[in-house]
Structure formats: structure tokens, C-alpha cells
Tab-separated table of C-alpha atoms and ligand atoms in Angstrom:
chain	number	residue	atom	x	y	z
Q	1	MET	CA	27.071	68.998	82.416
Q	2	GLU	CA	27.234	69.810	78.792
Q	3	SER	CA	24.814	67.735	76.604
Q	4	ARG	CA	25.419	66.460	72.952
Q	5	SER	CA	22.758	65.467	70.726
Q	6	SER	CA	22.841	65.003	67.236
Q	7	ARG	CA	20.995	68.152	66.682
Q	8	SER	CA	23.916	69.939	65.391
Q	9	ARG	CA	23.807	67.520	62.223
Q	10	THR	CA	20.146	67.773	61.718
Q	11	GLU	CA	20.028	71.648	62.391
Q	12	ALA	CA	20.237	73.271	58.721
Q	13	GLY	CA	17.586	70.592	57.951
Q	14	GLU	CA	15.494	71.404	60.473
Q	15	SER	CA	15.196	74.721	60.254
Q	16	GLU	CA	14.281	74.379	56.468
Q	17	LYS	CA	11.365	72.399	58.194
Q	18	VAL	CA	10.678	74.880	60.823
Q	19	LYS	CA	9.996	77.692	58.371
Q	20	LYS	CA	7.845	75.355	56.412
Q	21	GLY	CA	5.798	74.990	59.434
Q	22	ILE	CA	6.450	71.013	59.728
Q	23	THR	CA	7.912	70.388	63.267
Q	24	MET	CA	10.188	67.458	63.215
Q	25	SER	CA	10.918	65.303	66.198
Q	26	LYS	CA	14.759	65.141	67.241
Q	27	HIS	CA	16.713	62.009	66.481
Q	28	TYR	CA	18.925	59.582	68.296
Q	29	LYS	CA	20.943	57.278	67.085
Q	30	ILE	CA	21.747	54.627	69.949
Q	31	ALA	CA	24.085	51.783	70.077
Q	32	VAL	CA	22.940	48.962	72.214
Q	33	ILE	CA	24.889	46.253	73.621
Q	34	PRO	CA	22.988	43.860	75.204
Q	35	GLY	CA	26.238	42.005	76.387
Q	36	ASP	CA	25.742	38.723	78.560
Q	37	GLY	CA	23.722	36.659	80.820
Q	38	THR	CA	20.600	38.840	82.182
Q	39	GLY	CA	22.136	41.985	80.358
Q	40	PRO	CA	19.850	41.401	77.394
Q	41	GLU	CA	16.786	40.893	79.496
Q	42	VAL	CA	17.446	44.183	81.599
Q	43	VAL	CA	18.408	46.263	78.463
Q	44	ALA	CA	14.791	45.106	76.739
Q	45	GLU	CA	13.156	47.083	79.372
Q	46	GLY	CA	14.919	49.989	79.282
Q	47	ILE	CA	14.414	50.233	75.430
Q	48	LYS	CA	10.545	49.385	75.853
Q	49	ALA	CA	10.980	52.635	78.064
Q	50	LEU	CA	12.654	54.706	75.770
Q	51	LYS	CA	9.988	53.782	73.113
Q	52	ALA	CA	7.140	54.741	75.597
Q	53	LEU	CA	9.275	58.060	76.378
Q	54	SER	CA	9.850	58.655	72.477
Q	55	LYS	CA	6.063	58.323	71.613
Q	56	ARG	CA	5.024	60.524	74.443
Q	57	CYS	CA	8.107	63.234	74.042
Q	58	GLY	CA	7.917	63.098	70.422
Q	59	LEU	CA	11.888	62.101	70.243
Q	60	GLN	CA	13.289	59.109	67.823
Q	61	PHE	CA	15.603	56.972	68.876
Q	62	GLU	CA	16.964	54.381	66.388
Q	63	PHE	CA	18.861	51.403	68.055
Q	64	GLU	CA	21.746	49.480	66.509
Q	65	GLU	CA	22.541	46.305	68.471
Q	66	PHE	CA	26.239	45.372	68.778
Q	67	PRO	CA	26.502	41.682	69.945
Q	68	LEU	CA	29.741	42.326	71.991
Q	69	GLY	CA	30.612	39.825	74.547
Q	70	GLY	CA	31.075	36.695	76.043
Q	71	GLU	CA	28.983	34.719	73.268
Q	72	GLN	CA	30.447	36.413	70.996
Q	73	TYR	CA	34.004	35.938	71.833
Q	74	LEU	CA	33.682	32.238	72.396
Q	75	LYS	CA	31.859	31.720	68.867
Q	76	LYS	CA	34.332	34.215	66.921
Q	77	GLY	CA	37.309	35.120	69.270
Q	78	THR	CA	36.622	38.729	68.795
Q	79	LEU	CA	36.183	41.474	71.532
Q	80	LEU	CA	35.969	45.160	70.394
Q	81	PRO	CA	37.160	45.396	66.788
Q	82	GLU	CA	38.202	48.737	65.438
Q	83	ASP	CA	35.470	48.661	62.792
Q	84	VAL	CA	33.083	48.335	65.593
Q	85	LEU	CA	35.224	51.173	67.655
Q	86	GLU	CA	34.429	53.332	64.684
Q	87	GLU	CA	30.776	52.680	64.403
Q	88	LEU	CA	30.110	53.308	68.219
Q	89	LYS	CA	31.905	56.883	67.697
Q	90	GLY	CA	29.462	57.884	65.465
Q	91	THR	CA	26.629	57.205	67.412
Q	92	ASP	CA	24.862	59.847	70.024
Q	93	ALA	CA	24.910	57.575	72.948
Q	94	ILE	CA	25.775	54.017	73.768
Q	95	TYR	CA	23.538	51.453	76.288
Q	96	LEU	CA	25.596	48.905	77.383
Q	97	GLY	CA	23.668	45.611	79.525
Q	98	ALA	CA	26.204	44.092	81.344
Q	99	ILE	CA	29.600	42.277	80.035
Q	100	GLY	CA	30.492	38.815	81.610
Q	101	HIS	CA	30.194	34.896	80.853
Q	102	PRO	CA	30.930	32.117	83.514
Q	103	GLU	CA	32.961	30.709	80.429
Q	104	VAL	CA	35.556	33.125	79.795
Q	105	LYS	CA	38.461	33.909	82.354
Q	106	PRO	CA	37.962	36.634	84.246
Q	107	GLY	CA	39.514	39.906	83.067
Q	108	ILE	CA	39.388	39.226	79.299
Q	109	LEU	CA	35.939	40.536	78.754
Q	110	GLU	CA	36.325	43.204	81.538
Q	111	ARG	CA	39.787	44.521	79.824
Q	112	ASP	CA	39.567	44.099	76.354
Q	113	ILE	CA	35.920	45.421	76.100
Q	114	LEU	CA	34.698	47.573	78.694
Q	115	LEU	CA	37.740	49.299	79.711
Q	116	LYS	CA	38.953	49.260	75.976
Q	117	MET	CA	35.737	50.880	75.398
Q	118	ARG	CA	36.328	53.770	78.204
Q	119	PHE	CA	40.090	54.063	76.845
Q	120	ALA	CA	39.475	54.045	73.354
Q	121	LEU	CA	36.419	56.444	73.369
Q	122	ASP	CA	38.297	58.523	76.139
Q	123	LEU	CA	35.279	58.162	78.420
Q	124	TYR	CA	36.903	60.091	80.815
Q	125	ILE	CA	34.444	60.760	83.662
Q	126	ASN	CA	32.548	57.902	85.312
Q	127	LEU	CA	29.395	59.517	86.772
Q	128	ARG	CA	27.784	57.863	89.609
Q	129	PRO	CA	24.492	58.845	91.241
Q	130	VAL	CA	23.829	57.588	94.559
Q	131	VAL	CA	20.394	58.519	95.405
Q	132	LEU	CA	18.161	56.587	97.677
Q	133	TYR	CA	14.654	56.629	96.312
Q	134	PRO	CA	11.775	56.856	98.704
Q	135	GLY	CA	10.039	53.604	98.840
Q	136	VAL	CA	13.560	51.646	98.552
Q	137	ASP	CA	15.347	50.337	101.872
Q	138	THR	CA	18.846	51.336	102.941
Q	139	PRO	CA	21.156	49.196	105.214
Q	140	LEU	CA	21.944	52.585	106.672
Q	141	LYS	CA	19.920	52.782	110.303
Q	142	ASN	CA	17.642	56.169	110.595
Q	143	LYS	CA	18.673	57.478	107.457
Q	144	GLY	CA	16.306	58.028	104.260
Q	145	PRO	CA	15.821	59.842	101.035
Q	146	GLU	CA	16.651	63.131	102.370
Q	147	ASP	CA	20.010	62.156	103.855
Q	148	ILE	CA	21.128	59.979	100.701
Q	149	ASP	CA	21.883	62.280	97.641
Q	150	PHE	CA	25.049	62.854	96.193
Q	151	LEU	CA	27.144	62.024	93.171
Q	152	VAL	CA	30.271	60.635	92.470
Q	153	VAL	CA	32.923	61.945	89.546
Q	154	ARG	CA	35.355	59.048	88.986
Q	155	GLU	CA	38.281	59.398	86.734
Q	156	ASN	CA	37.888	56.949	84.191
Q	157	THR	CA	40.482	56.541	82.057
Q	158	GLU	CA	43.828	56.651	84.204
Q	159	GLY	CA	45.602	55.389	87.495
Q	160	MET	CA	45.408	52.104	88.473
Q	161	TYR	CA	43.630	51.400	85.416
Q	162	ALA	CA	46.214	52.535	82.898
Q	163	GLY	CA	47.676	48.749	83.173
Q	164	GLY	CA	51.287	50.034	83.790
Q	165	GLY	CA	53.576	47.355	85.707
Q	166	GLY	CA	55.326	44.454	85.146
Q	167	PHE	CA	56.808	41.147	86.896
Q	168	PHE	CA	60.145	40.572	87.717
Q	169	LYS	CA	61.510	36.842	88.154
Q	170	LYS	CA	58.056	35.866	88.013
Q	171	GLY	CA	57.299	32.508	89.293
Q	172	THR	CA	60.487	32.475	91.531
Q	173	ALA	CA	60.864	33.218	95.623
Q	174	ASP	CA	62.297	36.561	94.322
Q	175	GLU	CA	59.327	37.669	92.553
Q	176	VAL	CA	58.430	41.026	92.678
Q	177	ALA	CA	54.663	42.764	90.907
Q	178	ILE	CA	54.782	46.184	90.220
Q	179	GLN	CA	51.582	48.102	89.550
Q	180	GLU	CA	51.804	51.694	88.582
Q	181	SER	CA	49.142	54.248	88.954
Q	182	VAL	CA	49.260	57.039	85.839
Q	183	ASN	CA	47.924	60.519	86.879
Q	184	THR	CA	48.349	62.865	83.894
Q	185	ARG	CA	48.173	66.850	84.761
Q	186	LYS	CA	45.895	67.036	81.947
Q	187	GLY	CA	43.665	64.040	83.012
Q	188	VAL	CA	43.279	64.957	86.382
Q	189	GLU	CA	42.623	68.524	85.418
Q	190	ARG	CA	39.445	67.660	83.252
Q	191	CYS	CA	38.608	65.519	85.751
Q	192	VAL	CA	38.254	68.045	88.735
Q	193	ARG	CA	37.168	70.913	86.106
Q	194	PHE	CA	33.971	68.697	85.356
Q	195	ALA	CA	33.772	67.545	89.136
Q	196	PHE	CA	33.469	71.596	89.721
Q	197	GLU	CA	30.943	72.639	87.036
Q	198	THR	CA	28.803	69.756	87.480
Q	199	CYS	CA	28.551	70.743	91.312
Q	200	ARG	CA	27.463	74.334	90.193
Q	201	LYS	CA	25.063	73.052	87.857
Q	202	ARG	CA	23.455	70.417	90.227
Q	203	ASN	CA	23.034	73.580	92.442
Q	204	LYS	CA	22.354	71.592	95.718
Q	205	LYS	CA	24.599	72.053	98.553
Q	206	LYS	CA	27.595	73.161	96.094
Q	207	ARG	CA	30.097	71.287	97.939
Q	208	LEU	CA	32.945	69.267	96.218
Q	209	THR	CA	34.645	66.752	98.383
Q	210	LEU	CA	38.067	65.533	96.911
Q	211	CYS	CA	39.175	62.111	97.998
Q	212	GLY	CA	42.685	60.659	98.010
Q	213	LYS	CA	45.008	59.172	100.324
Q	214	THR	CA	47.673	62.389	100.706
Q	215	ASN	CA	49.011	60.626	103.467
Q	216	VAL	CA	50.462	57.703	101.999
Q	217	LEU	CA	50.190	58.127	97.682
Q	218	ILE	CA	52.888	60.905	98.116
Q	219	TYR	CA	52.914	61.450	94.242
Q	220	GLU	CA	49.302	60.788	93.070
Q	221	SER	CA	47.294	62.566	95.970
Q	222	ASP	CA	50.162	65.473	95.819
Q	223	LEU	CA	48.858	65.939	91.870
Q	224	TRP	CA	45.323	65.582	92.437
Q	225	SER	CA	45.359	68.299	95.711
Q	226	ARG	CA	47.657	70.662	93.926
Q	227	VAL	CA	45.203	71.111	90.742
Q	228	PHE	CA	42.315	70.811	92.858
Q	229	GLU	CA	43.655	73.824	94.735
Q	230	GLU	CA	44.409	75.659	91.494
Q	231	VAL	CA	41.183	75.181	89.968
Q	232	ARG	CA	39.009	75.664	93.019
Q	233	LYS	CA	39.762	79.416	92.553
Q	234	SER	CA	37.758	79.461	89.731
Q	235	TYR	CA	34.417	78.737	91.593
Q	236	PRO	CA	34.139	80.558	94.431
Q	237	ASP	CA	30.548	79.731	94.665
Q	238	VAL	CA	31.445	75.709	95.343
Q	239	GLU	CA	32.658	74.921	99.078
Q	240	THR	CA	35.530	72.288	99.035
Q	241	ASN	CA	37.097	69.635	101.418
Q	242	TYR	CA	39.289	66.979	101.511
Q	243	GLN	CA	38.678	63.596	102.641
Q	244	HIS	CA	41.428	60.510	103.020
Q	245	VAL	CA	39.440	57.734	101.036
Q	246	ASP	CA	39.288	54.982	104.294
Q	247	ALA	CA	37.847	58.339	106.442
Q	248	LEU	CA	35.603	58.914	103.484
Q	249	CYS	CA	34.137	55.171	103.581
Q	250	MET	CA	33.285	55.904	107.127
Q	251	TRP	CA	31.319	58.888	106.639
Q	252	MET	CA	29.628	57.579	103.850
Q	253	ILE	CA	27.879	55.169	106.489
Q	254	LYS	CA	27.829	57.281	109.396
Q	255	ASN	CA	26.858	60.931	107.747
Q	256	PRO	CA	26.017	60.556	104.223
Q	257	GLU	CA	24.152	63.905	104.081
Q	258	GLN	CA	27.271	65.958	104.134
Q	259	PHE	CA	28.139	64.712	100.636
Q	260	ASP	CA	27.081	66.812	97.637
Q	261	VAL	CA	29.674	65.614	94.852
Q	262	ILE	CA	32.696	63.836	95.580
Q	263	VAL	CA	35.904	63.827	92.850
Q	264	THR	CA	38.574	60.736	92.792
Q	265	THR	CA	40.607	58.627	91.319
Q	266	ASN	CA	39.528	55.668	88.834
Q	267	LEU	CA	40.378	53.003	91.554
Q	268	PHE	CA	39.081	54.923	94.659
Q	269	GLY	CA	35.925	55.594	92.577
Q	270	ASP	CA	35.450	51.979	91.607
Q	271	ILE	CA	35.390	51.097	95.320
Q	272	ILE	CA	33.421	54.333	97.041
Q	273	THR	CA	30.846	53.583	94.435
Q	274	ASP	CA	29.895	50.101	95.011
Q	275	LEU	CA	29.639	51.381	98.730
Q	276	GLY	CA	27.374	53.989	97.512
Q	277	ALA	CA	25.341	51.395	95.867
Q	278	ILE	CA	24.447	49.314	98.637
Q	279	ILE	CA	23.653	52.410	100.837
Q	280	GLN	CA	21.130	53.547	97.707
Q	281	GLY	CA	19.540	49.818	97.809
Q	282	GLY	CA	22.232	47.847	95.845
Q	283	LEU	CA	22.873	46.992	92.452
Q	284	GLY	CA	19.487	46.889	91.631
Q	285	ILE	CA	19.149	50.271	91.133
Q	286	ALA	CA	22.758	51.881	90.944
Q	287	ALA	CA	23.429	53.398	87.177
Q	288	GLY	CA	26.307	55.274	85.853
Q	289	GLY	CA	27.605	57.191	82.847
Q	290	ASN	CA	30.691	56.867	81.167
Q	291	ILE	CA	31.379	60.337	79.787
Q	292	ASN	CA	33.369	61.803	77.247
Q	293	PRO	CA	31.768	65.453	77.158
Q	294	GLU	CA	32.935	66.155	73.760
Q	295	GLY	CA	31.878	62.788	71.947
Q	296	THR	CA	29.881	59.595	72.673
Q	297	SER	CA	29.243	58.501	75.928
Q	298	MET	CA	28.007	55.306	77.378
Q	299	PHE	CA	25.408	54.359	80.035
Q	300	GLU	CA	25.133	51.287	81.884
Q	301	PRO	CA	23.953	49.463	85.189
Q	302	MET	CA	26.670	49.048	88.039
Q	303	GLY	CA	25.783	45.584	88.130
Q	304	GLY	CA	27.136	42.656	86.590
Q	305	SER	CA	25.463	40.139	84.023
Q	306	ALA	CA	24.413	37.506	86.866
Q	307	PRO	CA	24.312	34.446	84.766
Q	308	LYS	CA	22.492	32.425	87.403
Q	309	TYR	CA	19.152	34.423	86.538
Q	310	THR	CA	19.379	34.545	82.911
Q	311	GLY	CA	16.096	33.791	80.980
Q	312	LEU	CA	14.023	33.553	83.992
Q	313	ASN	CA	12.304	36.724	84.101
Q	314	VAL	CA	13.478	37.473	87.714
Q	315	ILE	CA	16.399	39.803	87.388
Q	316	ASN	CA	15.638	43.341	88.483
Q	317	PRO	CA	15.820	46.089	85.361
Q	318	MET	CA	15.815	49.190	87.120
Q	319	ALA	CA	19.388	49.894	86.982
Q	320	ALA	CA	19.651	49.477	83.400
Q	321	ILE	CA	15.976	51.420	83.424
Q	322	ALA	CA	18.010	54.266	85.143
Q	323	ALA	CA	21.073	54.488	83.413
Q	324	ALA	CA	18.450	54.707	80.258
Q	325	GLN	CA	17.052	57.815	82.012
Q	326	MET	CA	20.622	58.930	82.767
Q	327	MET	CA	20.823	58.666	78.998
Q	328	VAL	CA	18.076	60.935	78.272
Q	329	ASP	CA	19.321	63.517	80.722
Q	330	TYR	CA	22.513	63.769	79.390
Q	331	LEU	CA	21.446	63.822	75.601
Q	332	GLY	CA	19.573	67.577	76.998
Q	333	GLU	CA	16.035	65.659	76.770
Q	334	LYS	CA	15.286	67.645	80.367
Q	335	GLU	CA	11.419	67.359	79.834
Q	336	ALA	CA	11.670	63.381	78.780
Q	337	ALA	CA	13.934	63.161	81.376
Q	338	GLU	CA	11.632	64.173	83.892
Q	339	ILE	CA	8.812	62.241	82.840
Q	340	PHE	CA	11.294	59.180	83.036
Q	341	GLN	CA	12.406	60.103	86.656
Q	342	PHE	CA	8.707	60.611	87.659
Q	343	ALA	CA	8.094	57.026	86.100
Q	344	ILE	CA	11.030	55.175	87.744
Q	345	LYS	CA	10.298	56.934	91.432
Q	346	ALA	CA	6.630	55.834	90.777
Q	347	VAL	CA	7.356	52.180	90.296
Q	348	LEU	CA	10.026	52.066	93.092
Q	349	LYS	CA	7.442	53.766	95.617
Q	350	ASN	CA	4.334	52.235	94.705
Q	351	HIS	CA	5.358	48.507	93.639
Q	352	ILE	CA	8.493	46.906	93.778
Q	353	LYS	CA	8.660	45.063	97.197
Q	354	SER	CA	12.652	44.439	97.359
Q	355	LEU	CA	15.047	45.132	95.050
Q	356	GLU	CA	16.830	41.808	94.887
Q	357	ALA	CA	16.256	39.186	91.951
Q	358	GLY	CA	13.413	37.306	92.467
Q	359	LYS	CA	11.709	39.235	95.396
Q	360	MET	CA	10.572	42.332	93.370
Q	361	GLY	CA	6.866	40.967	93.736
Q	362	TYR	CA	7.083	41.481	89.659
Q	363	GLY	CA	8.937	39.637	86.975
Q	364	THR	CA	11.433	41.654	84.751
Q	365	LYS	CA	9.240	42.413	82.028
Q	366	GLU	CA	6.150	43.287	84.471
Q	367	VAL	CA	8.430	45.936	86.020
Q	368	GLY	CA	9.270	47.256	82.801
Q	369	ASP	CA	5.740	47.448	81.862
Q	370	LEU	CA	5.053	49.500	84.920
Q	371	VAL	CA	7.278	52.209	84.185
Q	372	VAL	CA	5.762	51.927	80.425
Q	373	LYS	CA	2.676	52.784	82.383
Q	374	TYR	CA	3.628	55.622	84.473
Q	375	ILE	CA	5.505	57.188	81.318
Q	376	GLU	CA	2.169	57.355	79.466
Q	377	SER	CA	0.188	58.582	82.583
Q	378	ARG	CA	2.332	61.221	83.531
Q	379	GLU	CA	-0.057	64.534	83.753
H	401	IPM	C1	33.066	48.761	87.310
H	401	IPM	C2	33.642	47.504	87.237
H	401	IPM	C3	34.690	47.456	86.619
H	401	IPM	C4	35.569	48.324	86.759
H	401	IPM	C5	34.988	45.947	86.244
H	401	IPM	C6	34.126	45.138	85.697
H	401	IPM	C7	36.215	46.162	85.169
H	401	IPM	O1	33.870	46.890	88.822
H	401	IPM	O2	32.227	49.443	86.336
H	401	IPM	O3	32.679	49.502	88.534
H	401	IPM	O4	36.551	48.126	87.817
H	401	IPM	O5	35.694	49.782	86.463
H	402	MN	MN1	33.443	48.535	90.209
């Protein structure tokens, strides 16, 4: 995975300082969108961990908060204004809590904040690791951390999410509803290439699975298969196979150890990563990155805003903390990312009883404190 940081912008200044013998720590501008419900609580714990890490590793994070979400929409009627989008583009990464408010009709915030951000910032990859950490329960019988460790590369800007379609004779007995899947050659190819690159760099089983539905989706899956066949030629070191999405769901349960990297369309990726989340312990731990390899990327826990737990200090912040870890890794801070990963693993293995809200054996803030403790004490 290519990393991006503010280094290029500060390089000249830094080399001057290096010459003078002054070491300067790296500086990252992070846009923070705490969002709705429990979003602010979990993001606060992620930031706490990032601050501990910055002390420990000599990094500098500058956080800038954006109050996007249901609250702001209800008060001001704004969702994701153009000037905010421009500001977001100027940051090194975006850290998002959760979007979703019980008093806002479902669909509005999702489409006009989350999906709009994905489209407008061209976050064309949704990277979702499915990793079972030691000490975490999986509902899969006889499967452990050695069996569940793969990565889903979900296309994130096209397919069924493009929003094409329409009604005909709406509200009548003759009504027709059409929902179109848009797959561009460019969009498919950049996603497939990213998956091959990631699989190669990950350097584990070096196996890439294309997930589609060639037996029914004779246009969409056909394009994906042709592109996959073509791009594959440049990666002879990566073993490839194909699975229909329905069969792949079965295999994720029966035989998850076969997977290394899976690449798929936006909607299939959405569905299989919820299945992935549950086999890795649930939404309390599942995190993802919305990536634009050439621009600003966004990192988020996969779960929603869980409004009923708001303000109770019971929500599990580990998914948001794991999203922060992915962000550090993506920014290219490998040593810091490794320390962060160590701390997450230690807390899961040594402390947390259950990943469910209210059943962790600790409060939200205490879980964050534990992560900080391990970041500080790592040898
Ligand atoms: C996800 C979510 C979103 C999606 C929703 C909230 C629009 O389910 O990030 O997986 O479908 O992409
Ligand atoms: Mn989803």
C-alpha cells in the first residue's frame, strides 16, 4: 500500500533543520469527524491513543474537528458543505466516528455525508481487514486466530452505490423500480490493481480471490473477470481464484483459512464485510479505511452510532481505536503502527471480557486508558 504524508510539503524545511542538527518530528493534520451517538465517545479514545503514540514516537498530530452529522443537520440543515469538503482535502487523513441519528430519516445522512465523502474525495477503495485477535471469541466452531486473517478490498465509489435508476409509474399498480449498477473500466481496473499490489505487499499467502456473480450478473461480473484476467498477468507471484459471492459466504464460515485477499464490488463488499466483522468478534472490533491512494483517506469503525448507548461510558471503543491504528499504518509510520498494534492486541488478550457494549468488564474510557498504558510501556 502506498503511504501518503505531509512529508513532501515539509521536506525542504526538514532537511534544513537536519543540516543544523535539529531533529524535527513529523507532522500530520488529521480531520476528526466525531459524528453522532457514541461516535464522539469512541473517537475520543482513539485520539487519546494517538496522543500517547505521538509522545512515544515523536510524531505530531494536529487534530481539527468537524461537527458533521445528525445534530448539525437538525440545527442548521447542513450536511457536507463544499467548503468543508475542500478543507478535508487539505488534511493528511480523516478520522470518523459514526454517522446516524434517530431523529433523521434513514438514508439522508448516509447518502449526503458518508457516501458523498466517498465519492467527492474519490475514496475508491474500502479496505477491511478481517482478523481474529487472540483472546477474542468467534462464533465459528473450532476456528482461531490462525484461521481468520484476511483482507477485503471493496470497490467504494461505483456499482450499486452509484445511485443510478428510477421509478416508472410510481405509486401505481404498474410501478417499475430500476436500480442500476455502474461499473467503469477505469474504476474496476484501479480497484483490481490495488488488490494485487496489496496482496503482494502483504506477503502472506499471496492469494487473491475475485468475488462476483458471473452466473447471473452477465455484464458487471463479466467486466470484472476480464479486467482481473488481464491485470493478473503482471502479478505472476500472486495465486488467483474466483468465487461466486453466495458460495464465498459459505466458505467464509466453513473454511476462512483459505482467504488472503478478496477483491469485490461495492455492494458485495458491503455484505461480505459484515459477515467478516462477525467472525472476527463483531462490530466492536471491525474497522476500515476508505482509501484514495493519491489523496486524503478516511478511517472509521465499521459499526454505527449506537444511539441508545450514548453518554453511558459502555460502548466499546476498540473498533475506533483499530481504525486509528490503520490510519497510522497508512500514513507510513510503521514503527508507531507496530507499537499501536501491540497495545490493541494486549488489551484484547489480557483484559476485555466481551466486545459487546456494557460487557467489556471496563468502561469506554478505561479501555482507552489500557491501550495508552500498553503504548507507553512497550519495550
Ligand atoms: C458501510 C455502511 C454504509 C455502506 C452505509 C451506512 C451507507 O454499511 O460502511 O459498510 O453501505 O457502505
Ligand atoms: Mn456496511
